[in-house]
């Protein structure tokens, strides 16, 4: 039996829903938001249109819904297939759209966290060394420990 991409995604979401506290799209109350989980999964797609649609979807969610899910996946060091993305910056009218070239999933998630929260812990958005990534992830995790209550 050959698995289609759609079947794999649906199976993956089902498994993650069962695991609940350890899955993509978890909210502070332990419930999985399947729409956010699906969009985070789509960040790893090989299709640029799918990746851009996932980014746009995530940026248009309430921070309390998307930040916990992004934090759950921040330490993902897998390479990205699509390495050129546009992120709309709602806070900065001088540069309303920014172009990034992230190399790994954590690079893109850090950029999304920056745009959703307004906080930056290092510029790994256009790629970086693994040492820089580890430092940035650690800084985000420290920030998350201090600010988690604001996103529940």
Coordinates of C-alpha atoms in Angstrom, one line a residue:
X1 CA 0.0 0.0 0.0
X2 CA 1.4 3.4 -1.0
X3 CA 0.7 6.3 1.3
X4 CA -0.3 9.7 -0.2
X5 CA 1.0 12.9 1.4
X6 CA -2.6 13.8 2.5
X7 CA -3.0 10.4 4.2
X8 CA 0.3 10.7 5.9
X9 CA -0.7 14.2 7.2
X10 CA -4.0 13.0 8.5
X11 CA -2.4 10.0 10.2
X12 CA 0.2 12.3 11.7
X13 CA -2.4 14.7 13.0
X14 CA -4.4 11.8 14.5
X15 CA -1.4 10.4 16.3
X16 CA -0.4 13.9 17.6
X17 CA -3.9 14.5 18.8
X18 CA -3.8 11.3 20.8
X19 CA -0.4 12.3 22.3
X20 CA -1.9 15.8 23.1
X21 CA 0.7 17.3 25.4
X22 CA 3.5 16.5 23.1
X23 CA 2.1 17.5 19.7
X24 CA 2.1 20.4 17.3
X25 CA -0.6 22.9 17.9
X26 CA -0.9 22.4 21.7
X27 CA -2.4 25.1 23.6
X28 CA -1.7 25.8 27.3
X29 CA -4.7 23.8 28.3
X30 CA -3.3 20.7 26.6
X31 CA -5.8 20.7 23.8
X32 CA -4.5 20.4 20.2
X33 CA -5.6 22.9 17.6
X34 CA -5.6 20.8 14.5
X35 CA -5.6 23.8 12.2
X36 CA -2.4 25.2 13.7
X37 CA -0.8 21.7 13.9
X38 CA -1.5 21.3 10.2
X39 CA 0.0 24.7 9.3
X40 CA 3.2 24.1 11.3
X41 CA 3.5 20.7 9.5
X42 CA 3.1 22.5 6.2
X43 CA 6.1 24.7 6.9
X44 CA 8.2 21.7 5.9
X45 CA 6.4 21.2 2.5
X46 CA 8.4 21.2 -0.7
X47 CA 5.7 23.4 -2.3
X48 CA 6.5 27.2 -1.9
X49 CA 2.8 28.1 -2.1
X50 CA 1.9 25.7 0.7
X51 CA 4.7 27.0 2.9
X52 CA 3.7 30.7 2.2
X53 CA 0.0 29.9 2.9
X54 CA 1.0 28.2 6.2
X55 CA 3.1 31.3 7.2
X56 CA 0.3 33.7 6.4
X57 CA -2.2 31.5 8.3
X58 CA 0.0 31.4 11.4
X59 CA 0.7 35.1 11.4
X60 CA -3.1 35.9 11.3
X61 CA -3.8 33.8 14.4
X62 CA -4.2 35.1 18.0
X63 CA -0.7 35.0 19.6
X64 CA -2.2 32.9 22.5
X65 CA -3.2 30.2 20.0
X66 CA 0.0 30.1 17.9
X67 CA 2.9 30.9 20.2
X68 CA 2.6 27.7 22.4
X69 CA 2.6 25.6 19.2
X70 CA 5.6 27.4 17.8
X71 CA 7.5 27.1 21.0
X72 CA 6.8 23.3 21.0
X73 CA 8.6 23.0 17.7
X74 CA 11.3 25.6 18.0
X75 CA 14.1 23.1 18.5
X76 CA 13.4 21.3 15.2
X77 CA 16.7 21.4 13.3
X78 CA 15.5 19.6 10.2
X79 CA 16.4 21.3 6.9
X80 CA 13.7 23.2 5.0
X81 CA 12.8 22.4 1.5
X82 CA 11.6 25.9 0.7
X83 CA 14.3 28.4 1.7
X84 CA 12.8 31.7 0.5
X85 CA 9.8 33.1 2.3
X86 CA 8.0 36.4 2.8
X87 CA 6.7 37.5 6.2
X88 CA 4.3 40.4 6.5
X89 CA 5.3 42.7 9.3
X90 CA 2.1 44.4 10.6
X91 CA 4.1 46.5 13.2
X92 CA 6.5 48.1 10.8
X93 CA 4.9 50.1 7.9
X94 CA 8.4 51.1 6.6
X95 CA 9.1 47.4 5.7
X96 CA 5.7 45.8 5.5
X97 CA 7.0 42.6 3.9
X98 CA 10.3 41.0 4.8
X99 CA 12.1 38.3 2.9
X100 CA 13.9 35.6 4.7
X101 CA 16.0 32.6 3.7
X102 CA 15.8 30.2 6.6
X103 CA 17.8 27.0 6.3
X104 CA 16.2 24.9 9.1
X105 CA 12.7 24.7 10.7
X106 CA 14.0 26.4 13.8
X107 CA 15.1 29.4 11.7
X108 CA 11.7 29.9 10.3
X109 CA 9.9 29.3 13.6
X110 CA 12.2 31.9 15.3
X111 CA 11.2 34.4 12.6
X112 CA 7.5 33.7 13.1
X113 CA 7.9 34.0 16.8
X114 CA 9.6 37.4 16.3
X115 CA 6.8 38.7 14.2
X116 CA 4.0 37.4 16.5
X117 CA 5.6 38.4 19.8
X118 CA 7.7 41.4 18.8
X119 CA 10.6 39.8 20.7
X120 CA 14.0 38.8 19.1
X121 CA 16.6 36.5 20.6
X122 CA 19.1 36.4 17.8
X123 CA 18.9 36.6 14.1
X124 CA 18.9 33.0 12.8
X125 CA 16.1 33.8 10.3
X126 CA 18.5 33.7 7.3
X127 CA 20.4 30.7 8.5
X128 CA 23.2 30.5 11.1
X129 CA 25.6 28.1 12.7
X130 CA 24.2 25.3 14.9
X131 CA 25.9 27.0 17.9
X132 CA 24.0 30.2 17.1
X133 CA 20.8 28.3 16.7
X134 CA 21.3 26.5 20.1
X135 CA 21.9 29.8 21.8
X136 CA 18.8 31.4 20.2
X137 CA 16.6 28.5 21.1
X138 CA 17.8 28.6 24.7
X139 CA 17.1 32.3 24.9
X140 CA 13.6 31.7 23.5
X141 CA 13.0 28.9 26.0
X142 CA 14.1 31.2 28.9
X143 CA 11.7 33.9 27.6
X144 CA 8.9 31.3 27.3
X145 CA 9.4 30.2 30.9
X146 CA 8.9 33.8 32.0
X147 CA 6.0 34.6 29.7
X148 CA 4.1 31.4 29.2
X149 CA 1.2 32.6 31.4
X150 CA 0.5 35.4 28.9
X151 CA -0.3 32.9 26.2
X152 CA -2.8 30.7 27.9

